[in-house]
Amino acid sequence: MQIDSARARTMNDTRNRILDVALEVLGRNPEAGMGDIASAAGVVRRTVYGHFPTRADLVRTLTGRAVDEIAGVLTEVNASETAADAVWVDFIARLWPLTRRYRVILALRRGEYGEEIHALLGPVDKTLADLVERGQDSKVFGRHLPAGILSQVSYTAVFSIADYDLSSGNLGVRAATITSLLILGVPEARAGALVGSQR
């Protein structure tokens, strides 16, 4: 019984290591193959395929993990009764540490796995659109685009800035938050006040 438990723990650790390494490898090169991921994880290809029979399975699992984490953050901040623009600021502050890890999902979403990733991200997209619509109804967000599109453009801008920041390191969460608020139609003075001294 203890041997089985130890084996299961080892397999789970290996699986998690493969996922963590896959995020890094695919983050650098979204076209990387299973062999590249196996090599970076220090395992043979057969081990990777033992956990993820196809590249699509690996991408699906990575996306599911991202969705769970992002949805958790979004659900937590969205539960408050605060104004939609303040909720958005809180969401981006908590999302920022995840953006570097999961930015590859946005790149993969534009590729061959686009439809599947789009479907998995559906609940997050809907909650974001609802938040933006709430902000539009209370007149803190603009109506220059429908809520669903506006939320996606603003959200994607955050990941784009995170991607740029990874290589240059000179923007940060403050720039990402203010930029996304401006896209949402929040006046610059209000955006700056909402963000305050966030770095």
C-alpha positions as protocol buffer text, in pm:
chain_id: "A"
residue {
  index: 1
  type: MET
  ca { x: 0 y: 0 z: 0 }
}
residue {
  index: 2
  type: GLN
  ca { x: 279 y: 244 z: 95 }
}
residue {
  index: 3
  type: ILE
  ca { x: 471 y: 149 z: -221 }
}
residue {
  index: 4
  type: ASP
  ca { x: 166 y: 226 z: -436 }
}
residue {
  index: 5
  type: SER
  ca { x: 119 y: 557 z: -255 }
}
residue {
  index: 6
  type: ALA
  ca { x: 487 y: 651 z: -304 }
}
residue {
  index: 7
  type: ARG
  ca { x: 467 y: 553 z: -672 }
}
residue {
  index: 8
  type: ALA
  ca { x: 153 y: 764 z: -721 }
}
residue {
  index: 9
  type: ARG
  ca { x: 324 y: 1061 z: -551 }
}
residue {
  index: 10
  type: THR
  ca { x: 631 y: 1024 z: -773 }
}
residue {
  index: 11
  type: MET
  ca { x: 417 y: 1002 z: -1086 }
}
residue {
  index: 12
  type: ASN
  ca { x: 222 y: 1310 z: -978 }
}
residue {
  index: 13
  type: ASP
  ca { x: 544 y: 1502 z: -909 }
}
residue {
  index: 14
  type: THR
  ca { x: 679 y: 1405 z: -1252 }
}
residue {
  index: 15
  type: ARG
  ca { x: 353 y: 1510 z: -1420 }
}
residue {
  index: 16
  type: ASN
  ca { x: 360 y: 1848 z: -1244 }
}
residue {
  index: 17
  type: ARG
  ca { x: 726 y: 1900 z: -1334 }
}
residue {
  index: 18
  type: ILE
  ca { x: 646 y: 1828 z: -1700 }
}
residue {
  index: 19
  type: LEU
  ca { x: 361 y: 2082 z: -1689 }
}
residue {
  index: 20
  type: ASP
  ca { x: 578 y: 2349 z: -1525 }
}
residue {
  index: 21
  type: VAL
  ca { x: 859 y: 2293 z: -1775 }
}
residue {
  index: 22
  type: ALA
  ca { x: 612 y: 2287 z: -2066 }
}
residue {
  index: 23
  type: LEU
  ca { x: 490 y: 2633 z: -1968 }
}
residue {
  index: 24
  type: GLU
  ca { x: 846 y: 2765 z: -1975 }
}
residue {
  index: 25
  type: VAL
  ca { x: 940 y: 2591 z: -2300 }
}
residue {
  index: 26
  type: LEU
  ca { x: 619 y: 2684 z: -2482 }
}
residue {
  index: 27
  type: GLY
  ca { x: 645 y: 3035 z: -2339 }
}
residue {
  index: 28
  type: ARG
  ca { x: 975 y: 3076 z: -2523 }
}
residue {
  index: 29
  type: ASN
  ca { x: 859 y: 2888 z: -2832 }
}
residue {
  index: 30
  type: PRO
  ca { x: 488 y: 2805 z: -2877 }
}
residue {
  index: 31
  type: GLU
  ca { x: 587 y: 2566 z: -3159 }
}
residue {
  index: 32
  type: ALA
  ca { x: 811 y: 2352 z: -2934 }
}
residue {
  index: 33
  type: GLY
  ca { x: 750 y: 1979 z: -2956 }
}
residue {
  index: 34
  type: MET
  ca { x: 711 y: 1705 z: -2699 }
}
residue {
  index: 35
  type: GLY
  ca { x: 1079 y: 1611 z: -2741 }
}
residue {
  index: 36
  type: ASP
  ca { x: 1185 y: 1966 z: -2647 }
}
residue {
  index: 37
  type: ILE
  ca { x: 966 y: 1951 z: -2337 }
}
residue {
  index: 38
  type: ALA
  ca { x: 1096 y: 1606 z: -2238 }
}
residue {
  index: 39
  type: SER
  ca { x: 1456 y: 1720 z: -2277 }
}
residue {
  index: 40
  type: ALA
  ca { x: 1400 y: 2034 z: -2068 }
}
residue {
  index: 41
  type: ALA
  ca { x: 1219 y: 1831 z: -1799 }
}
residue {
  index: 42
  type: GLY
  ca { x: 1504 y: 1580 z: -1783 }
}
residue {
  index: 43
  type: VAL
  ca { x: 1288 y: 1284 z: -1884 }
}
residue {
  index: 44
  type: VAL
  ca { x: 1255 y: 1068 z: -2193 }
}
residue {
  index: 45
  type: ARG
  ca { x: 980 y: 1135 z: -2447 }
}
residue {
  index: 46
  type: ARG
  ca { x: 804 y: 816 z: -2345 }
}
residue {
  index: 47
  type: THR
  ca { x: 755 y: 960 z: -1995 }
}
residue {
  index: 48
  type: VAL
  ca { x: 592 y: 1275 z: -2135 }
}
residue {
  index: 49
  type: TYR
  ca { x: 368 y: 1067 z: -2363 }
}
residue {
  index: 50
  type: GLY
  ca { x: 283 y: 842 z: -2067 }
}
residue {
  index: 51
  type: HIS
  ca { x: 124 y: 1141 z: -1894 }
}
residue {
  index: 52
  type: PHE
  ca { x: 2 y: 1326 z: -2204 }
}
residue {
  index: 53
  type: PRO
  ca { x: -66 y: 1096 z: -2502 }
}
residue {
  index: 54
  type: THR
  ca { x: -72 y: 1390 z: -2747 }
}
residue {
  index: 55
  type: ARG
  ca { x: 47 y: 1751 z: -2757 }
}
residue {
  index: 56
  type: ALA
  ca { x: -320 y: 1849 z: -2756 }
}
residue {
  index: 57
  type: ASP
  ca { x: -365 y: 1668 z: -2422 }
}
residue {
  index: 58
  type: LEU
  ca { x: -73 y: 1861 z: -2278 }
}
residue {
  index: 59
  type: VAL
  ca { x: -207 y: 2196 z: -2404 }
}
residue {
  index: 60
  type: ARG
  ca { x: -556 y: 2110 z: -2277 }
}
residue {
  index: 61
  type: THR
  ca { x: -417 y: 2032 z: -1931 }
}
residue {
  index: 62
  type: LEU
  ca { x: -211 y: 2352 z: -1922 }
}
residue {
  index: 63
  type: THR
  ca { x: -516 y: 2554 z: -2026 }
}
residue {
  index: 64
  type: GLY
  ca { x: -731 y: 2385 z: -1764 }
}
residue {
  index: 65
  type: ARG
  ca { x: -477 y: 2471 z: -1497 }
}
residue {
  index: 66
  type: ALA
  ca { x: -466 y: 2835 z: -1615 }
}
residue {
  index: 67
  type: VAL
  ca { x: -844 y: 2859 z: -1624 }
}
residue {
  index: 68
  type: ASP
  ca { x: -875 y: 2721 z: -1270 }
}
residue {
  index: 69
  type: GLU
  ca { x: -624 y: 2971 z: -1129 }
}
residue {
  index: 70
  type: ILE
  ca { x: -753 y: 3274 z: -1321 }
}
residue {
  index: 71
  type: ALA
  ca { x: -1117 y: 3188 z: -1252 }
}
residue {
  index: 72
  type: GLY
  ca { x: -1036 y: 3149 z: -882 }
}
residue {
  index: 73
  type: VAL
  ca { x: -884 y: 3497 z: -868 }
}
residue {
  index: 74
  type: LEU
  ca { x: -1168 y: 3649 z: -1069 }
}
residue {
  index: 75
  type: THR
  ca { x: -1440 y: 3485 z: -862 }
}
residue {
  index: 76
  type: GLU
  ca { x: -1279 y: 3605 z: -541 }
}
residue {
  index: 77
  type: VAL
  ca { x: -1246 y: 3971 z: -645 }
}
residue {
  index: 78
  type: ASN
  ca { x: -1579 y: 3979 z: -826 }
}
residue {
  index: 79
  type: ALA
  ca { x: -1766 y: 3871 z: -513 }
}
residue {
  index: 80
  type: SER
  ca { x: -1724 y: 4216 z: -359 }
}
residue {
  index: 81
  type: GLU
  ca { x: -1978 y: 4495 z: -393 }
}
residue {
  index: 82
  type: THR
  ca { x: -1710 y: 4748 z: -491 }
}
residue {
  index: 83
  type: ALA
  ca { x: -1731 y: 4951 z: -812 }
}
residue {
  index: 84
  type: ALA
  ca { x: -1641 y: 4759 z: -1128 }
}
residue {
  index: 85
  type: ASP
  ca { x: -1330 y: 4969 z: -1197 }
}
residue {
  index: 86
  type: ALA
  ca { x: -1192 y: 4899 z: -846 }
}
residue {
  index: 87
  type: VAL
  ca { x: -1270 y: 4529 z: -891 }
}
residue {
  index: 88
  type: TRP
  ca { x: -1080 y: 4536 z: -1222 }
}
residue {
  index: 89
  type: VAL
  ca { x: -775 y: 4691 z: -1049 }
}
residue {
  index: 90
  type: ASP
  ca { x: -785 y: 4422 z: -779 }
}
residue {
  index: 91
  type: PHE
  ca { x: -818 y: 4151 z: -1044 }
}
residue {
  index: 92
  type: ILE
  ca { x: -516 y: 4272 z: -1242 }
}
residue {
  index: 93
  type: ALA
  ca { x: -305 y: 4305 z: -924 }
}
residue {
  index: 94
  type: ARG
  ca { x: -378 y: 3941 z: -836 }
}
residue {
  index: 95
  type: LEU
  ca { x: -357 y: 3821 z: -1195 }
}
residue {
  index: 96
  type: TRP
  ca { x: -16 y: 3979 z: -1261 }
}
residue {
  index: 97
  type: PRO
  ca { x: 194 y: 3701 z: -1101 }
}
residue {
  index: 98
  type: LEU
  ca { x: 7 y: 3449 z: -1320 }
}
residue {
  index: 99
  type: THR
  ca { x: 50 y: 3640 z: -1647 }
}
residue {
  index: 100
  type: ARG
  ca { x: 410 y: 3538 z: -1697 }
}
residue {
  index: 101
  type: ARG
  ca { x: 328 y: 3175 z: -1633 }
}
residue {
  index: 102
  type: TYR
  ca { x: 23 y: 3159 z: -1857 }
}
residue {
  index: 103
  type: ARG
  ca { x: 97 y: 3410 z: -2135 }
}
residue {
  index: 104
  type: VAL
  ca { x: 167 y: 3116 z: -2366 }
}
residue {
  index: 105
  type: ILE
  ca { x: -204 y: 3024 z: -2352 }
}
residue {
  index: 106
  type: LEU
  ca { x: -286 y: 3343 z: -2545 }
}
residue {
  index: 107
  type: ALA
  ca { x: -26 y: 3254 z: -2808 }
}
residue {
  index: 108
  type: LEU
  ca { x: -155 y: 2898 z: -2836 }
}
residue {
  index: 109
  type: ARG
  ca { x: -511 y: 3032 z: -2857 }
}
residue {
  index: 110
  type: ARG
  ca { x: -420 y: 3189 z: -3191 }
}
residue {
  index: 111
  type: GLY
  ca { x: -289 y: 2858 z: -3326 }
}
residue {
  index: 112
  type: GLU
  ca { x: -419 y: 2511 z: -3403 }
}
residue {
  index: 113
  type: TYR
  ca { x: -567 y: 2465 z: -3054 }
}
residue {
  index: 114
  type: GLY
  ca { x: -754 y: 2794 z: -3072 }
}
residue {
  index: 115
  type: GLU
  ca { x: -1109 y: 2659 z: -3069 }
}
residue {
  index: 116
  type: GLU
  ca { x: -1048 y: 2422 z: -2779 }
}
residue {
  index: 117
  type: ILE
  ca { x: -862 y: 2681 z: -2571 }
}
residue {
  index: 118
  type: HIS
  ca { x: -1133 y: 2936 z: -2647 }
}
residue {
  index: 119
  type: ALA
  ca { x: -1397 y: 2691 z: -2521 }
}
residue {
  index: 120
  type: LEU
  ca { x: -1201 y: 2614 z: -2201 }
}
residue {
  index: 121
  type: LEU
  ca { x: -1154 y: 2986 z: -2132 }
}
residue {
  index: 122
  type: GLY
  ca { x: -1527 y: 3046 z: -2189 }
}
residue {
  index: 123
  type: PRO
  ca { x: -1621 y: 3077 z: -1819 }
}
residue {
  index: 124
  type: VAL
  ca { x: -1340 y: 3330 z: -1755 }
}
residue {
  index: 125
  type: ASP
  ca { x: -1435 y: 3527 z: -2069 }
}
residue {
  index: 126
  type: LYS
  ca { x: -1800 y: 3538 z: -1960 }
}
residue {
  index: 127
  type: THR
  ca { x: -1721 y: 3655 z: -1607 }
}
residue {
  index: 128
  type: LEU
  ca { x: -1493 y: 3928 z: -1745 }
}
residue {
  index: 129
  type: ALA
  ca { x: -1760 y: 4038 z: -1993 }
}
residue {
  index: 130
  type: ASP
  ca { x: -2018 y: 4049 z: -1710 }
}
residue {
  index: 131
  type: LEU
  ca { x: -1782 y: 4262 z: -1500 }
}
residue {
  index: 132
  type: VAL
  ca { x: -1726 y: 4504 z: -1788 }
}
residue {
  index: 133
  type: GLU
  ca { x: -2100 y: 4518 z: -1858 }
}
residue {
  index: 134
  type: ARG
  ca { x: -2157 y: 4598 z: -1491 }
}
residue {
  index: 135
  type: GLY
  ca { x: -1905 y: 4881 z: -1526 }
}
residue {
  index: 136
  type: GLN
  ca { x: -2076 y: 5007 z: -1839 }
}
residue {
  index: 137
  type: ASP
  ca { x: -2416 y: 5002 z: -1666 }
}
residue {
  index: 138
  type: SER
  ca { x: -2276 y: 5204 z: -1375 }
}
residue {
  index: 139
  type: LYS
  ca { x: -2097 y: 5436 z: -1622 }
}
residue {
  index: 140
  type: VAL
  ca { x: -1742 y: 5371 z: -1497 }
}
residue {
  index: 141
  type: PHE
  ca { x: -1649 y: 5192 z: -1823 }
}
residue {
  index: 142
  type: GLY
  ca { x: -1708 y: 5320 z: -2173 }
}
residue {
  index: 143
  type: ARG
  ca { x: -1956 y: 5184 z: -2424 }
}
residue {
  index: 144
  type: HIS
  ca { x: -1729 y: 5230 z: -2728 }
}
residue {
  index: 145
  type: LEU
  ca { x: -1725 y: 4849 z: -2772 }
}
residue {
  index: 146
  type: PRO
  ca { x: -1959 y: 4569 z: -2660 }
}
residue {
  index: 147
  type: ALA
  ca { x: -1867 y: 4434 z: -2315 }
}
residue {
  index: 148
  type: GLY
  ca { x: -1744 y: 4098 z: -2449 }
}
residue {
  index: 149
  type: ILE
  ca { x: -1498 y: 4256 z: -2694 }
}
residue {
  index: 150
  type: LEU
  ca { x: -1392 y: 4535 z: -2459 }
}
residue {
  index: 151
  type: SER
  ca { x: -1310 y: 4289 z: -2180 }
}
residue {
  index: 152
  type: GLN
  ca { x: -1099 y: 4077 z: -2417 }
}
residue {
  index: 153
  type: VAL
  ca { x: -905 y: 4373 z: -2558 }
}
residue {
  index: 154
  type: SER
  ca { x: -830 y: 4504 z: -2207 }
}
residue {
  index: 155
  type: TYR
  ca { x: -739 y: 4161 z: -2071 }
}
residue {
  index: 156
  type: THR
  ca { x: -515 y: 4081 z: -2367 }
}
residue {
  index: 157
  type: ALA
  ca { x: -334 y: 4414 z: -2324 }
}
residue {
  index: 158
  type: VAL
  ca { x: -236 y: 4308 z: -1972 }
}
residue {
  index: 159
  type: PHE
  ca { x: -80 y: 3986 z: -2105 }
}
residue {
  index: 160
  type: SER
  ca { x: 94 y: 4177 z: -2388 }
}
residue {
  index: 161
  type: ILE
  ca { x: 252 y: 4416 z: -2138 }
}
residue {
  index: 162
  type: ALA
  ca { x: 351 y: 4123 z: -1915 }
}
residue {
  index: 163
  type: ASP
  ca { x: 516 y: 3957 z: -2216 }
}
residue {
  index: 164
  type: TYR
  ca { x: 708 y: 4274 z: -2301 }
}
residue {
  index: 165
  type: ASP
  ca { x: 795 y: 4330 z: -1935 }
}
residue {
  index: 166
  type: LEU
  ca { x: 947 y: 3982 z: -1914 }
}
residue {
  index: 167
  type: SER
  ca { x: 1217 y: 4082 z: -2161 }
}
residue {
  index: 168
  type: SER
  ca { x: 1263 y: 4449 z: -2066 }
}
residue {
  index: 169
  type: GLY
  ca { x: 1148 y: 4458 z: -1703 }
}
residue {
  index: 170
  type: ASN
  ca { x: 1064 y: 4828 z: -1709 }
}
residue {
  index: 171
  type: LEU
  ca { x: 683 y: 4847 z: -1714 }
}
residue {
  index: 172
  type: GLY
  ca { x: 518 y: 4635 z: -1447 }
}
residue {
  index: 173
  type: VAL
  ca { x: 170 y: 4584 z: -1311 }
}
residue {
  index: 174
  type: ARG
  ca { x: 102 y: 4958 z: -1270 }
}
residue {
  index: 175
  type: ALA
  ca { x: 147 y: 5022 z: -1643 }
}
residue {
  index: 176
  type: ALA
  ca { x: -61 y: 4716 z: -1730 }
}
residue {
  index: 177
  type: THR
  ca { x: -344 y: 4817 z: -1497 }
}
residue {
  index: 178
  type: ILE
  ca { x: -359 y: 5180 z: -1610 }
}
residue {
  index: 179
  type: THR
  ca { x: -343 y: 5080 z: -1977 }
}
residue {
  index: 180
  type: SER
  ca { x: -626 y: 4831 z: -1938 }
}
residue {
  index: 181
  type: LEU
  ca { x: -836 y: 5091 z: -1750 }
}
residue {
  index: 182
  type: LEU
  ca { x: -778 y: 5345 z: -2028 }
}
residue {
  index: 183
  type: ILE
  ca { x: -890 y: 5087 z: -2284 }
}
residue {
  index: 184
  type: LEU
  ca { x: -1200 y: 5030 z: -2072 }
}
residue {
  index: 185
  type: GLY
  ca { x: -1275 y: 5403 z: -2098 }
}
residue {
  index: 186
  type: VAL
  ca { x: -1172 y: 5510 z: -1749 }
}
residue {
  index: 187
  type: PRO
  ca { x: -1037 y: 5870 z: -1752 }
}
residue {
  index: 188
  type: GLU
  ca { x: -661 y: 5890 z: -1697 }
}
residue {
  index: 189
  type: ALA
  ca { x: -686 y: 6081 z: -1367 }
}
residue {
  index: 190
  type: ARG
  ca { x: -933 y: 5825 z: -1227 }
}
residue {
  index: 191
  type: ALA
  ca { x: -716 y: 5535 z: -1352 }
}
residue {
  index: 192
  type: GLY
  ca { x: -411 y: 5682 z: -1179 }
}
residue {
  index: 193
  type: ALA
  ca { x: -603 y: 5737 z: -856 }
}
residue {
  index: 194
  type: LEU
  ca { x: -741 y: 5381 z: -861 }
}
residue {
  index: 195
  type: VAL
  ca { x: -400 y: 5229 z: -913 }
}
residue {
  index: 196
  type: GLY
  ca { x: -227 y: 5461 z: -665 }
}
residue {
  index: 197
  type: SER
  ca { x: 126 y: 5353 z: -587 }
}
residue {
  index: 198
  type: GLN
  ca { x: 91 y: 5001 z: -733 }
}
residue {
  index: 199
  type: ARG
  ca { x: 424 y: 4886 z: -881 }
}
